[in-house]
Coordinates of C-alpha atoms in Angstrom, one line a residue:
X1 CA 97.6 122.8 113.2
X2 CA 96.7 119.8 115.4
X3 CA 97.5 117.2 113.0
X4 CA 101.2 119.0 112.9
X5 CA 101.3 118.7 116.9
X6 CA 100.3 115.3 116.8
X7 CA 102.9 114.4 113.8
X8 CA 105.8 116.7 116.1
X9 CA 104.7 114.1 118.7
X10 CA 106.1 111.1 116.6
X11 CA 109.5 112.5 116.4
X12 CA 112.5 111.8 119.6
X13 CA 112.8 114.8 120.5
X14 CA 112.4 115.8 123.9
X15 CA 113.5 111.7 124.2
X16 CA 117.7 112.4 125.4
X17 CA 117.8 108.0 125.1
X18 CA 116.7 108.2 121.8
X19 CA 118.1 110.8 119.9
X20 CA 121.6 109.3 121.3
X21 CA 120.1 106.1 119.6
X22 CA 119.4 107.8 116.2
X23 CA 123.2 108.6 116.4
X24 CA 124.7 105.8 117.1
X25 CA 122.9 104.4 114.3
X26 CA 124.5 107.1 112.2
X27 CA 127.8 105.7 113.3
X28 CA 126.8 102.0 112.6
X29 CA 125.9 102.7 109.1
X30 CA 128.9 104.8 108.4
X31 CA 131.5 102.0 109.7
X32 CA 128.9 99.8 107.6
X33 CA 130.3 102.0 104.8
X34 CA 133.6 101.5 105.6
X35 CA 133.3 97.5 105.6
X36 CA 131.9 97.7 102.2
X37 CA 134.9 99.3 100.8
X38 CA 137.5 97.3 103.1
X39 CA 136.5 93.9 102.5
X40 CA 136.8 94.2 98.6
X41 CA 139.8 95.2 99.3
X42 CA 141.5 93.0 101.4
X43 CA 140.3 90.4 99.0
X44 CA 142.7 92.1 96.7
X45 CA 145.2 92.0 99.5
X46 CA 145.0 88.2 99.8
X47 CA 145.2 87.7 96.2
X48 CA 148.3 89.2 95.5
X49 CA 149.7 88.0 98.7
X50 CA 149.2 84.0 97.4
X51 CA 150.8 85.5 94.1
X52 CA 153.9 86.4 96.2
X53 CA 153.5 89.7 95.7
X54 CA 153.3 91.6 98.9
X55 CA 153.2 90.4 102.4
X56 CA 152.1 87.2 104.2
X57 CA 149.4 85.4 103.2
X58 CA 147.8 84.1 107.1
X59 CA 147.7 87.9 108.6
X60 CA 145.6 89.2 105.7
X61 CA 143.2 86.0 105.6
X62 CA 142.5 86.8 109.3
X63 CA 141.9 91.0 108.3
X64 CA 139.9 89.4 106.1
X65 CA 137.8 87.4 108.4
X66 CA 137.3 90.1 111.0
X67 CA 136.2 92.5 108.6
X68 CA 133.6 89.6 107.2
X69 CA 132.5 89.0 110.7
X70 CA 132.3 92.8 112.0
X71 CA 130.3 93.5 108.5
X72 CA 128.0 90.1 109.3
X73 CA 124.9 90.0 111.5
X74 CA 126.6 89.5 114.1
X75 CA 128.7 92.7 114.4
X76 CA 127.9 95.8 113.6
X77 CA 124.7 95.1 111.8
X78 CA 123.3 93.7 115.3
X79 CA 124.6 96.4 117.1
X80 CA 122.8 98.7 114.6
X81 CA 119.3 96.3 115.4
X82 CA 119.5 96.7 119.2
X83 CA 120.1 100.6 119.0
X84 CA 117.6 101.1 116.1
X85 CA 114.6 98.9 117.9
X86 CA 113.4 101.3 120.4
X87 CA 113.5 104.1 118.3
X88 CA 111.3 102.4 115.3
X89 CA 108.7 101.0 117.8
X90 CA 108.5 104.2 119.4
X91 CA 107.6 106.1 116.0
X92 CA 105.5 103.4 115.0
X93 CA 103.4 103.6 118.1
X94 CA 103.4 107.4 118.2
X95 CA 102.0 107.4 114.8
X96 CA 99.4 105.2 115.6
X97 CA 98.4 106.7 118.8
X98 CA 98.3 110.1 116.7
X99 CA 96.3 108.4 113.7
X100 CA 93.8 107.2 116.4
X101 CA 93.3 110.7 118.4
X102 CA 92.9 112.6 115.2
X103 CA 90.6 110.5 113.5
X104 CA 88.7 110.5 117.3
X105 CA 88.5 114.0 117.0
X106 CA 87.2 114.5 113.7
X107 CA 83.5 115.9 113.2
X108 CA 80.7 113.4 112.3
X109 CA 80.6 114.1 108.5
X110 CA 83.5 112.7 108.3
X111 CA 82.6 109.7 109.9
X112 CA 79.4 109.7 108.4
X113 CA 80.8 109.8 104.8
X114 CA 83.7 107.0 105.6
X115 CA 83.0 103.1 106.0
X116 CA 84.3 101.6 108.9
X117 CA 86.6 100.2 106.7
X118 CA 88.0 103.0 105.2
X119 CA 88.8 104.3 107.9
X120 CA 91.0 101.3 109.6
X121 CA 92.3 100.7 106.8
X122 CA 93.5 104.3 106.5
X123 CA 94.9 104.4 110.1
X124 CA 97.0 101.1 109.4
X125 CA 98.9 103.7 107.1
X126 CA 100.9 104.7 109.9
X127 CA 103.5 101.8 109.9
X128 CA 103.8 102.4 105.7
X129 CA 105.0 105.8 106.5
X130 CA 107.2 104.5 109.5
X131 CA 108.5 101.7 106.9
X132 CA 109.1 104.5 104.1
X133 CA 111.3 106.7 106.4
X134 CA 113.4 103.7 107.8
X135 CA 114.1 102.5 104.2
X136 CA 115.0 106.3 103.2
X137 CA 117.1 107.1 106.3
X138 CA 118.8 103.1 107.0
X139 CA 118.6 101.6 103.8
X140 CA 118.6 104.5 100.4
X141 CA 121.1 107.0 101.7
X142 CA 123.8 104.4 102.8
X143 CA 123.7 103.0 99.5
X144 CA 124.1 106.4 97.7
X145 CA 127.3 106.8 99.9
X146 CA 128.9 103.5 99.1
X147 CA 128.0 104.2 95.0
X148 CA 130.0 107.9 95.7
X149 CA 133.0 106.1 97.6
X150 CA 132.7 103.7 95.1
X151 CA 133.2 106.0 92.0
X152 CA 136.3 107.6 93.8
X153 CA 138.5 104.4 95.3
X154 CA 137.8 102.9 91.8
X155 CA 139.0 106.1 89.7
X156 CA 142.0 106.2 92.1
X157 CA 142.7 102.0 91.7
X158 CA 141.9 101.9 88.2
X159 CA 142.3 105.1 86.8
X160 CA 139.5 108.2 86.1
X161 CA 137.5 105.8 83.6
X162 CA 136.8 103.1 86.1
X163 CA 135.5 105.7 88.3
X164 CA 133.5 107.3 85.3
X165 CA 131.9 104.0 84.1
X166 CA 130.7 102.5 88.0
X167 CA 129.0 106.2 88.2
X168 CA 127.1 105.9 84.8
X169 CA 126.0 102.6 85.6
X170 CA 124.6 103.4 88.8
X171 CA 123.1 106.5 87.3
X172 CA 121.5 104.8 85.0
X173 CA 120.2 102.3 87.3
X174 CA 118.6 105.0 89.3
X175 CA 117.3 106.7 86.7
X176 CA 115.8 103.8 85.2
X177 CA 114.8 102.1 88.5
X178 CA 112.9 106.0 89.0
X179 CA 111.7 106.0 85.8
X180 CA 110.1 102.8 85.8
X181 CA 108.8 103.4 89.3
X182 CA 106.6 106.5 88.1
X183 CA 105.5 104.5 85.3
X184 CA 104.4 101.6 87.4
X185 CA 102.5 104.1 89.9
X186 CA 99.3 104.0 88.3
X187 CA 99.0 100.6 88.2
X188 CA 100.1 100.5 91.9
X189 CA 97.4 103.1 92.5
X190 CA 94.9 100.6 90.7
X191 CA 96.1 97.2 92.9
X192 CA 95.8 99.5 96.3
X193 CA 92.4 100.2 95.8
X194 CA 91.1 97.2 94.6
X195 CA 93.1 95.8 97.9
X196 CA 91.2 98.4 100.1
X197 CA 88.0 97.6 97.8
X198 CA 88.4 93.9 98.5
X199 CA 88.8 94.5 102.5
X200 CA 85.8 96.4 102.4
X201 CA 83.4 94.2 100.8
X202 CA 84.7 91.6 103.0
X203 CA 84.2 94.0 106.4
X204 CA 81.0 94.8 105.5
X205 CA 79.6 91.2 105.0
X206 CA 81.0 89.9 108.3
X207 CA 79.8 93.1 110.2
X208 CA 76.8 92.6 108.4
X209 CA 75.8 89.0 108.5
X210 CA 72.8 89.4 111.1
X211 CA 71.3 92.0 108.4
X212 CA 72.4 89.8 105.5
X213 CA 71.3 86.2 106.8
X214 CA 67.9 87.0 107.7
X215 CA 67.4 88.4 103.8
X216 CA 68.7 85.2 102.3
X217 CA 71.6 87.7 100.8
X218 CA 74.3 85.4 101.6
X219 CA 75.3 84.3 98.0
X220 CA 74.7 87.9 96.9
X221 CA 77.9 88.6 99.4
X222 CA 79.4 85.4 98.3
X223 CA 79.5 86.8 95.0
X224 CA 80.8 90.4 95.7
X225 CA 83.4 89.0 97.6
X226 CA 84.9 86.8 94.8
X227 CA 84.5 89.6 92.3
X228 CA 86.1 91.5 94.7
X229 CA 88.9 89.1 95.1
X230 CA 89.4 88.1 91.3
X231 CA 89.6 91.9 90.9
X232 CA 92.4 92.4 93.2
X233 CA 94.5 89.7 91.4
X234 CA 94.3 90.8 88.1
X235 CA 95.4 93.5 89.4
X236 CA 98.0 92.3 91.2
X237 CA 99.2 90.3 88.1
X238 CA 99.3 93.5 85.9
X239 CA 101.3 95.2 88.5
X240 CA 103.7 92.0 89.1
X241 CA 104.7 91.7 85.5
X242 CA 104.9 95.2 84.7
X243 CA 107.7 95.3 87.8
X244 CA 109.5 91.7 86.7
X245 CA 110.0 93.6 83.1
X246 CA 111.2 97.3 85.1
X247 CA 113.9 94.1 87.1
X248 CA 115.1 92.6 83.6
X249 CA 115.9 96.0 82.1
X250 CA 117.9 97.1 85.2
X251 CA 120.0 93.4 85.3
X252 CA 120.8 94.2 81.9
X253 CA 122.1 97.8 82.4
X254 CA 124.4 95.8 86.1
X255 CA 125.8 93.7 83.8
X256 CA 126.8 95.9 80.7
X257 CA 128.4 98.1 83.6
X258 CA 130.3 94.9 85.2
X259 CA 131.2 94.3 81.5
X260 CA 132.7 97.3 80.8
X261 CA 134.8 97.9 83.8
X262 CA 136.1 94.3 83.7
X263 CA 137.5 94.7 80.1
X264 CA 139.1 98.2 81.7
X265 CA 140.6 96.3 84.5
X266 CA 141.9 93.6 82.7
X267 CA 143.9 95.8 80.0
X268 CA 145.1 97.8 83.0
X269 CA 146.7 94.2 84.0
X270 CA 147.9 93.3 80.7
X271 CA 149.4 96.7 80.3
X272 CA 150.9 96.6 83.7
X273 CA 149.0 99.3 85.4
X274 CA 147.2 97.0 87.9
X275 CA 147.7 93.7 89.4
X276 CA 145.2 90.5 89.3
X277 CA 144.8 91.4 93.1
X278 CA 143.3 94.3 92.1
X279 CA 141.2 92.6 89.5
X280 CA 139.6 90.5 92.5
X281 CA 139.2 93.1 94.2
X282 CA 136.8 94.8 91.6
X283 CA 134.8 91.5 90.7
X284 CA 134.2 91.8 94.4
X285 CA 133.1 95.4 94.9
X286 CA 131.1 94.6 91.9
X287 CA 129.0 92.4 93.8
X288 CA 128.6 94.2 96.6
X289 CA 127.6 97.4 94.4
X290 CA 125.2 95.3 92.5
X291 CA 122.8 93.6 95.7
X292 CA 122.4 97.3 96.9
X293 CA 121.3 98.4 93.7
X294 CA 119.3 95.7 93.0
X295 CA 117.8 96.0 96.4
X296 CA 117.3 99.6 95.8
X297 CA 114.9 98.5 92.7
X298 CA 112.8 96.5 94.9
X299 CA 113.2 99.3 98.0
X300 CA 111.8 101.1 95.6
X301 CA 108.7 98.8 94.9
X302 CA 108.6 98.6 99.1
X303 CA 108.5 102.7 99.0
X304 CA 105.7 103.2 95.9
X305 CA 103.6 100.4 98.2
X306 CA 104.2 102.8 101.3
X307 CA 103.6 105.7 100.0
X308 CA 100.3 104.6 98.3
X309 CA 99.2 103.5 101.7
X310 CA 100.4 106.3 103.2
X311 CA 98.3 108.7 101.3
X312 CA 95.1 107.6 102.9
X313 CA 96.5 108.5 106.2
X314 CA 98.0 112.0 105.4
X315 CA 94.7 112.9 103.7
X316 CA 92.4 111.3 107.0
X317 CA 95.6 113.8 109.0
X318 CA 94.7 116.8 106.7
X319 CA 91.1 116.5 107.3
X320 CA 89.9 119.6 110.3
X321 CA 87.2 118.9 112.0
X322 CA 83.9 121.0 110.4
X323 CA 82.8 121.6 114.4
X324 CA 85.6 123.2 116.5
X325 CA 85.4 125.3 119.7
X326 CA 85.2 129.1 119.7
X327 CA 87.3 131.4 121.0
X328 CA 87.6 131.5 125.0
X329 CA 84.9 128.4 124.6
X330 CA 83.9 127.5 128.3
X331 CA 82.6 124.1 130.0
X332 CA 79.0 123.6 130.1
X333 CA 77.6 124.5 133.7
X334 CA 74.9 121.4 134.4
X335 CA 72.1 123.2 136.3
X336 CA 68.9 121.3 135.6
X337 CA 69.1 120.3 132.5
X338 CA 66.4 122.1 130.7
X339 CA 66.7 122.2 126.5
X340 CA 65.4 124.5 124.3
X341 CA 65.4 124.9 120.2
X342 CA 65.0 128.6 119.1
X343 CA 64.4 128.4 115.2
X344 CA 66.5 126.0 114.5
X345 CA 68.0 125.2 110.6
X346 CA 70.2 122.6 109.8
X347 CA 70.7 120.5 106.4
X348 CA 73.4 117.7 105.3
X349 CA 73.6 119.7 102.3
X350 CA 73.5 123.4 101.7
X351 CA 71.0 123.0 99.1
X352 CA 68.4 121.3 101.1
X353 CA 67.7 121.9 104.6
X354 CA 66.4 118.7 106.8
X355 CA 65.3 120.7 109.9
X356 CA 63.4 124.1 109.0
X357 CA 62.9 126.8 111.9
X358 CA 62.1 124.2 114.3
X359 CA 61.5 125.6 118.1
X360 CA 60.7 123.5 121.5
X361 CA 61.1 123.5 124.6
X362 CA 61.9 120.3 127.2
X363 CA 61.8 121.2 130.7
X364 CA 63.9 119.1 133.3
X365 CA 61.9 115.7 134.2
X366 CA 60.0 115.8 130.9
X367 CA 59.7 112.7 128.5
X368 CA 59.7 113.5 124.9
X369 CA 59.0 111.3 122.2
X370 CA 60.1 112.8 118.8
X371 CA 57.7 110.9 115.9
X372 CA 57.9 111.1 112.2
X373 CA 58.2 109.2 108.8
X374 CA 62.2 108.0 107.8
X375 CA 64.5 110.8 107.3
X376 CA 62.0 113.3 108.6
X377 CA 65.1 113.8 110.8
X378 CA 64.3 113.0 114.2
X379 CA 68.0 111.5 114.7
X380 CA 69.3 114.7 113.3
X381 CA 68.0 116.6 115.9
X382 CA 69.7 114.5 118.7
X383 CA 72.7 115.4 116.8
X384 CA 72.7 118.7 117.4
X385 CA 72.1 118.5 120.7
X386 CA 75.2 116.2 121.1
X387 CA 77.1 118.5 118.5
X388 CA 78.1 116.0 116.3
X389 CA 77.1 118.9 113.5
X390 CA 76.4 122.8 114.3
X391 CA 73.4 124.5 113.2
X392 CA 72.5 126.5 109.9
X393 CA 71.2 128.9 112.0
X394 CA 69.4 129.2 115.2
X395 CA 70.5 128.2 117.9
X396 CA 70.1 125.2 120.9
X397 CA 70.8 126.3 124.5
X398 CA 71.0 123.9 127.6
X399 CA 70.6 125.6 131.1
X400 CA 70.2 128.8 129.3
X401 CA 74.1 127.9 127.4
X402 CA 74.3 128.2 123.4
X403 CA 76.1 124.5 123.0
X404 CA 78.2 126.7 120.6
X405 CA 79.6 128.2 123.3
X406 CA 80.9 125.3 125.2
X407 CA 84.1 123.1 125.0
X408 CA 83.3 120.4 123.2
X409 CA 85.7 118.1 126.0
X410 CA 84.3 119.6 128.5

């Protein structure tokens, strides 16, 4: 339930600026839409304008121009950058500060079982799942809209089998692009940890180095480091080629598609049923249906990288914490500080139990020095007093309080 709060917490709402933001953003990308079916079209326009076919020339060239500067980066796209910039730094930082706070207020076997590593590593996972729902939201479903208007002003232009042949290729673009994607995931999985493995190999010898220098284990470091590193590569190289041959597969299938409905178009022409305008007009819509498609392929890659990272993250966000206050828990009421163990129990493990009925008693002012052999578990005990793990049984009381029964903020 608190991981939920805290992801709630990374949404706008509640933020009146922003949510206006998020909409006008949804208006950007549908004029963005609009200019990807216009300008193909007025290229058509021009064309059979020069050919003395319709209207003057200089008033569609300048259409033309307007529409290429209102789709360009400066126009609407920049508009759509200035609105979208305060929203995506806001989620980005509200998904960090959540990351942080959750992983802050997890129990210590967590920590305890996680290197530092891990664990950073995990939390940077925030911005993949930032990235993954700004490609989904700014960059996937405005594509799928121009491929569906697409389909439609083509079948209406060029008749029902244009329209049926740009919606087969894209669906089979998708599907391949999907299928290969799945296939690919493994490998993916594979590169990510080896990436992860890599970074903490290298954490752990700089964190380390006044531990490992005084041992002489510096070329023993040296060494897992480059294994680390040639590791990564190879599996960066697997991954790389495996995605280069998904890439030539889904060229082919753009280019047996622009094949097909050029043929279509040009014995339209021949027969009289379209005009070379129009013909211009598909070469460019072609173009501008193939770089979103393409870039979907390597969205795609972007996404699969995302989401892998992202996985850490969710799973650190699913994890409770194994030490949580009780019902109507109260702060701790400081009176003179007196601690006592009453047959206390406590293991790591429930098989094996580290501290067995242990009972004391340390009166306010005392100094106690707790002595034994490694792993007998005199720091064990000091973390039960701070909580960091709640006894087997038995219980530890300050002032006369059961620590159980106190807020752990408090």
């Amino acid at each position: 339930a608190q991981s939920e709060d805290e992801f709630s917490e990374t949404s706008t709402s509640g933020n009146r600026g922003l949510q206006m933001r998020a909409a006008a953003v949804t208006l950007c990308l549908l004029a963005s839409n609009a200019l990807h079916l216009l300008i193909p079209r007025q290229t058509g326009i021009i064309m059979d304008a020069l050919s003395g076919r319709s209207g003057s020339p200089w008033s569609a060239v300048m259409v033309f121009v307007f529409l290429q500067f209102a789709a360009s980066e400066s126009g609407i796209e920049l508009i759509r950058q200035w609105l979208w910039t305060p929203v995506k730094h806001y989620s980005h930082g509200a998904l960090a500060r959540a990351a942080y706070s959750h992983t802050m207020h997890l129990s210590a076997d967590f920590h305890d079982s996680k290197s530092t590593s891990d664990i950073l590593m995990a939390m940077s996972g925030g911005n993949a799942i930032s990235n993954a729902i700004e490609s989904v939201l700014l960059q996937a479903l405005p594509m799928m809209v121009d491929m569906c208007v697409a389909v439609i002003y083509l079948s209406v232009t060029f008749g029902p089998y244009e329209g049926l042949i740009t919606a087969a290729t894209g669906a089979t673009f998708v599907i391949l692009a999907t299928h290969l994607i799945a296939e690919t995931k493994q490998t993916n999985r594979k590169r990510i940890d080896a990436i992860y493995q890599e970074h903490c190999i290298r954490h752990s010898g700089v964190t380390g180095w006044s531990t490992v220098s005084p041992f002489n284990q510096i070329e023993r470091e040296d060494g897992r480091h480059a294994d680390a590193v040639r590791k990564r590569w190879l599996k960066e190289l697997e991954y790389s080629m495996s995605w280069s041959m998904s890439v030539a597969f889904q060229t082919v299938v753009l280019t047996a598609g622009l094949m097909a409905s050029a043929l279509l178009a040009v014995f339209r022409i021949r027969s009289g049923q379209a005009t070379p305008g129009q013909f211009a007009m598909l070469l460019t819509y072609w173009a501008q249906l193939a770089s979103p498609l393409q870039f979907f392929a390597r969205l795609g890659k972007s996404m699969s990288d995302d989401f892998m990272s992202a996985e850490r993250l969710l799973a650190v966000m699913k994890t409770k914490p194994s030490v949580e206050n009780r019902p109507n828990a109260r702060a701790l009421e400081f009176v003179a500080g007196k601690v006592e163990f009453d047959e206390v129990c406590f293991g790591y493990h429930e098989q094996r139990n580290i501290i067995k009925a242990v009972s004391l008693r340390v009166l306010p002012g005392m100094t106690v020095a707790l002595v034994g052999t490694t792993g007998a578990g005199k720091s064990t005990l000091l973390k039960l007093l701070h909580r960091f793990y709640d006894v087997t049984s038995g219980s530890i009381r300050i002032d006369g309080q059961d620590i159980r029964d106190t807020d752990l903020s408090r």
